[in-house]
């Protein structure tokens, strides 16, 4: 998946074949998030958050962010980190509200919009999630993360053509996007489209073998 800008870089790791690709977004690699903090020259300001992220101490992260927000309620970055902690803990409604605040304070922050859309999807608000993704793609039309989330929403809504269109757009931007390939593979598996499934498995065998193995399993 193409790296997204902003405070939060979310790179998923494999889970089960039964899950849609962006269900893996919450399994983020903490060292990559810490690296993103450095890209924005905020290590000093956000240094307390880095060890919590590395340790996957999500309760500690959300608690720290809330403490910071008591003093700086208009800091979108801390709202984003609070949301991230709640999201990792499975508290999607709380995370959604945090990300909504973050997008209002940081409207040009693509990762905030993507995470907001993801939590809207998880709280059963697909239409609102699509609206958030529209705004995300206005900020960055090349955000493959936004396109994959959009594809997943359409896939879950039984709109395979729209889902394929979103995944294909992601692959046009980054042909190595493993989550777009995985989403396409899941749709092909459900529809018994063996040629497309084989194409997805072949691509993922080169890019991310665990995903290829999941797709190759018999239903």
Tab-separated table of C-alpha atoms in Angstrom:
chain	number	residue	atom	x	y	z
A	1	UNK	CA	0.000	0.000	0.000
A	2	UNK	CA	1.273	3.415	-0.882
A	3	UNK	CA	2.518	5.260	2.206
A	4	UNK	CA	0.126	7.959	3.371
A	5	UNK	CA	1.175	11.335	4.685
A	6	UNK	CA	0.535	12.626	8.146
A	7	UNK	CA	1.037	11.597	11.700
A	8	UNK	CA	-0.305	8.080	11.329
A	9	UNK	CA	1.145	5.618	8.845
A	10	UNK	CA	-1.019	2.533	8.951
A	11	UNK	CA	0.484	-0.573	7.400
A	12	UNK	CA	-1.539	-3.715	7.906
A	13	UNK	CA	-0.329	-7.229	8.520
A	14	UNK	CA	-2.085	-10.415	7.541
A	15	UNK	CA	-5.002	-11.844	9.420
A	16	UNK	CA	-7.605	-14.263	8.069
A	17	UNK	CA	-8.980	-14.862	4.590
A	18	UNK	CA	-12.490	-14.225	5.860
A	19	UNK	CA	-11.656	-10.617	6.622
A	20	UNK	CA	-11.803	-7.745	4.161
A	21	UNK	CA	-8.425	-6.159	3.507
A	22	UNK	CA	-8.893	-3.028	5.577
A	23	UNK	CA	-9.968	-5.052	8.581
A	24	UNK	CA	-6.209	-5.526	8.868
A	25	UNK	CA	-5.540	-1.817	9.141
A	26	UNK	CA	-5.800	-1.853	12.907
A	27	UNK	CA	-2.932	-4.343	13.124
A	28	UNK	CA	-0.463	-1.562	12.489
A	29	UNK	CA	3.288	-1.915	12.651
A	30	UNK	CA	4.201	0.419	15.543
A	31	UNK	CA	7.764	1.027	14.403
A	32	UNK	CA	6.428	2.512	11.165
A	33	UNK	CA	4.172	4.857	13.084
A	34	UNK	CA	7.157	5.938	15.180
A	35	UNK	CA	9.109	6.520	11.971
A	36	UNK	CA	6.334	8.736	10.672
A	37	UNK	CA	6.586	10.879	13.776
A	38	UNK	CA	10.206	11.520	12.841
A	39	UNK	CA	9.306	12.496	9.281
A	40	UNK	CA	7.329	15.416	10.606
A	41	UNK	CA	10.028	16.569	13.010
A	42	UNK	CA	7.762	16.099	16.009
A	43	UNK	CA	9.774	13.592	18.003
A	44	UNK	CA	10.291	16.073	20.836
A	45	UNK	CA	6.670	17.122	21.053
A	46	UNK	CA	5.308	13.613	20.703
A	47	UNK	CA	8.224	11.709	22.222
A	48	UNK	CA	6.062	10.372	25.066
A	49	UNK	CA	3.863	8.592	22.540
A	50	UNK	CA	6.618	6.717	20.720
A	51	UNK	CA	7.428	4.080	23.389
A	52	UNK	CA	3.718	3.441	23.946
A	53	UNK	CA	3.226	2.833	20.230
A	54	UNK	CA	6.244	0.542	20.056
A	55	UNK	CA	4.958	-1.405	23.054
A	56	UNK	CA	1.440	-1.529	21.590
A	57	UNK	CA	0.168	-0.009	24.817
A	58	UNK	CA	-3.018	1.343	23.288
A	59	UNK	CA	-4.701	2.195	26.578
A	60	UNK	CA	-1.588	4.101	27.583
A	61	UNK	CA	-1.532	5.901	24.238
A	62	UNK	CA	-5.161	7.020	24.406
A	63	UNK	CA	-4.737	8.041	28.058
A	64	UNK	CA	-1.620	10.100	27.243
A	65	UNK	CA	-3.369	11.769	24.315
A	66	UNK	CA	-6.363	12.659	26.472
A	67	UNK	CA	-4.070	14.186	29.072
A	68	UNK	CA	-2.387	16.292	26.403
A	69	UNK	CA	-5.765	17.361	25.044
A	70	UNK	CA	-6.805	18.711	28.418
A	71	UNK	CA	-4.079	21.321	27.912
A	72	UNK	CA	-4.225	21.573	24.102
A	73	UNK	CA	-7.771	20.719	22.973
A	74	UNK	CA	-7.187	22.192	19.519
A	75	UNK	CA	-4.282	19.894	18.623
A	76	UNK	CA	-5.510	17.599	15.879
A	77	UNK	CA	-2.448	15.380	16.172
A	78	UNK	CA	-3.355	14.394	19.717
A	79	UNK	CA	-6.949	13.736	18.691
A	80	UNK	CA	-5.580	11.479	15.992
A	81	UNK	CA	-3.342	9.605	18.426
A	82	UNK	CA	-6.217	9.264	20.906
A	83	UNK	CA	-8.367	7.835	18.139
A	84	UNK	CA	-5.616	5.473	17.110
A	85	UNK	CA	-5.321	4.102	20.650
A	86	UNK	CA	-9.082	3.617	20.957
A	87	UNK	CA	-9.249	2.009	17.501
A	88	UNK	CA	-6.547	-0.503	18.352
A	89	UNK	CA	-8.466	-1.326	21.542
A	90	UNK	CA	-11.579	-2.040	19.465
A	91	UNK	CA	-13.409	1.041	20.740
A	92	UNK	CA	-14.484	2.149	17.297
A	93	UNK	CA	-17.224	4.596	18.257
A	94	UNK	CA	-14.876	6.529	20.540
A	95	UNK	CA	-12.143	6.378	17.906
A	96	UNK	CA	-14.564	7.642	15.259
A	97	UNK	CA	-15.390	10.700	17.344
A	98	UNK	CA	-11.682	11.396	17.923
A	99	UNK	CA	-10.886	11.130	14.229
A	100	UNK	CA	-13.842	13.380	13.388
A	101	UNK	CA	-12.319	16.051	15.648
A	102	UNK	CA	-8.933	15.478	14.044
A	103	UNK	CA	-10.295	15.996	10.525
A	104	UNK	CA	-11.921	19.272	11.546
A	105	UNK	CA	-8.644	20.521	13.002
A	106	UNK	CA	-6.399	19.040	10.297
A	107	UNK	CA	-8.552	19.031	7.134
A	108	UNK	CA	-5.549	18.538	4.839
A	109	UNK	CA	-4.345	15.465	6.746
A	110	UNK	CA	-5.049	12.450	4.541
A	111	UNK	CA	-4.460	9.753	7.152
A	112	UNK	CA	-6.989	11.365	9.494
A	113	UNK	CA	-9.685	11.152	6.823
A	114	UNK	CA	-8.807	7.541	6.035
A	115	UNK	CA	-8.922	6.501	9.667
A	116	UNK	CA	-12.158	8.415	10.194
A	117	UNK	CA	-13.678	6.608	7.221
A	118	UNK	CA	-12.449	3.251	8.494
A	119	UNK	CA	-14.030	3.745	11.922
A	120	UNK	CA	-17.271	4.932	10.315
A	121	UNK	CA	-17.292	1.689	8.368
A	122	UNK	CA	-16.665	-0.289	11.534
A	123	UNK	CA	-19.533	1.447	13.348
A	124	UNK	CA	-22.010	0.595	10.600
A	125	UNK	CA	-22.072	3.949	8.803
A	126	UNK	CA	-21.010	3.105	5.244
A	127	UNK	CA	-22.575	6.153	3.598
A	128	UNK	CA	-20.809	8.508	5.986
A	129	UNK	CA	-17.612	6.536	5.394
A	130	UNK	CA	-17.924	7.011	1.627
A	131	UNK	CA	-18.426	10.758	2.162
A	132	UNK	CA	-15.277	10.867	4.292
A	133	UNK	CA	-13.375	8.976	1.585
A	134	UNK	CA	-14.576	11.459	-1.027
A	135	UNK	CA	-12.969	14.187	1.068
A	136	UNK	CA	-9.852	12.080	1.537
A	137	UNK	CA	-9.495	11.683	-2.216
A	138	UNK	CA	-9.964	15.417	-2.691
A	139	UNK	CA	-6.990	15.923	-0.360
A	140	UNK	CA	-4.939	13.215	-2.101
A	141	UNK	CA	-6.366	11.584	-5.251
A	142	UNK	CA	-3.482	9.090	-5.164
A	143	UNK	CA	-4.303	7.687	-1.721
A	144	UNK	CA	-4.436	3.951	-2.293
A	145	UNK	CA	-5.494	3.479	1.307
A	146	UNK	CA	-8.656	5.511	0.694
A	147	UNK	CA	-9.374	3.560	-2.479
A	148	UNK	CA	-8.934	0.199	-0.767
A	149	UNK	CA	-11.259	1.205	2.077
A	150	UNK	CA	-13.758	2.364	-0.548
A	151	UNK	CA	-13.415	-0.965	-2.338
A	152	UNK	CA	-13.995	-2.833	0.903
A	153	UNK	CA	-17.148	-0.856	1.646
A	154	UNK	CA	-18.548	-1.687	-1.789
A	155	UNK	CA	-17.524	-5.330	-1.397
A	156	UNK	CA	-19.304	-5.589	1.942
A	157	UNK	CA	-22.347	-3.910	0.398
A	158	UNK	CA	-22.470	-6.535	-2.343
A	159	UNK	CA	-21.498	-4.065	-5.067
A	160	UNK	CA	-18.671	-6.014	-6.703
A	161	UNK	CA	-18.346	-3.859	-9.811
A	162	UNK	CA	-17.863	-0.695	-7.762
A	163	UNK	CA	-15.443	-2.551	-5.488
A	164	UNK	CA	-13.346	-3.776	-8.411
A	165	UNK	CA	-13.310	-0.261	-9.838
A	166	UNK	CA	-11.885	1.122	-6.585
A	167	UNK	CA	-9.286	-1.646	-6.249
A	168	UNK	CA	-8.255	-1.211	-9.886
A	169	UNK	CA	-7.769	2.529	-9.329
A	170	UNK	CA	-5.493	1.709	-6.410
A	171	UNK	CA	-3.466	-0.678	-8.554
A	172	UNK	CA	-3.146	1.913	-11.305
A	173	UNK	CA	-1.474	4.139	-8.729
A	174	UNK	CA	0.584	1.386	-7.131
A	175	UNK	CA	0.641	-1.979	-8.856
A	176	UNK	CA	2.271	-3.489	-5.761
A	177	UNK	CA	-0.585	-2.611	-3.402
A	178	UNK	CA	-1.121	-5.896	-1.600
A	179	UNK	CA	-4.464	-4.900	-0.102
A	180	UNK	CA	-5.987	-4.017	-3.457
A	181	UNK	CA	-4.814	-7.365	-4.825
A	182	UNK	CA	-6.199	-9.135	-1.755
A	183	UNK	CA	-9.566	-7.422	-2.106
A	184	UNK	CA	-9.753	-8.384	-5.769
A	185	UNK	CA	-8.805	-11.940	-4.861
A	186	UNK	CA	-11.539	-12.199	-2.232
A	187	UNK	CA	-14.162	-10.992	-4.684
A	188	UNK	CA	-12.930	-13.414	-7.327
A	189	UNK	CA	-13.034	-16.275	-4.833
A	190	UNK	CA	-16.619	-15.471	-3.864
A	191	UNK	CA	-17.750	-15.274	-7.474
A	192	UNK	CA	-15.775	-18.348	-8.608
A	193	UNK	CA	-13.805	-16.222	-11.063
A	194	UNK	CA	-10.820	-18.568	-11.255
A	195	UNK	CA	-8.801	-16.558	-13.768
A	196	UNK	CA	-8.934	-13.356	-11.700
A	197	UNK	CA	-8.267	-15.328	-8.511
A	198	UNK	CA	-5.205	-16.928	-10.109
A	199	UNK	CA	-3.978	-13.496	-11.189
A	200	UNK	CA	-4.340	-12.136	-7.660
A	201	UNK	CA	-2.609	-15.164	-6.137
A	202	UNK	CA	0.246	-14.877	-8.632
A	203	UNK	CA	0.743	-11.189	-7.798
A	204	UNK	CA	0.578	-11.784	-4.043
A	205	UNK	CA	2.951	-14.739	-4.228
A	206	UNK	CA	5.579	-12.201	-5.260
A	207	UNK	CA	4.425	-9.352	-3.037
A	208	UNK	CA	3.129	-10.949	0.162
A	209	UNK	CA	2.998	-14.777	0.284
A	210	UNK	CA	0.761	-15.017	3.403
A	211	UNK	CA	-2.053	-13.274	1.521
A	212	UNK	CA	-1.520	-15.561	-1.460
A	213	UNK	CA	-1.740	-18.602	0.811
A	214	UNK	CA	-4.988	-17.354	2.344
A	215	UNK	CA	-6.557	-16.867	-1.072
A	216	UNK	CA	-5.364	-20.281	-2.226
A	217	UNK	CA	-7.079	-22.090	0.664
A	218	UNK	CA	-10.152	-24.089	-0.224
A	219	UNK	CA	-13.380	-22.490	0.982
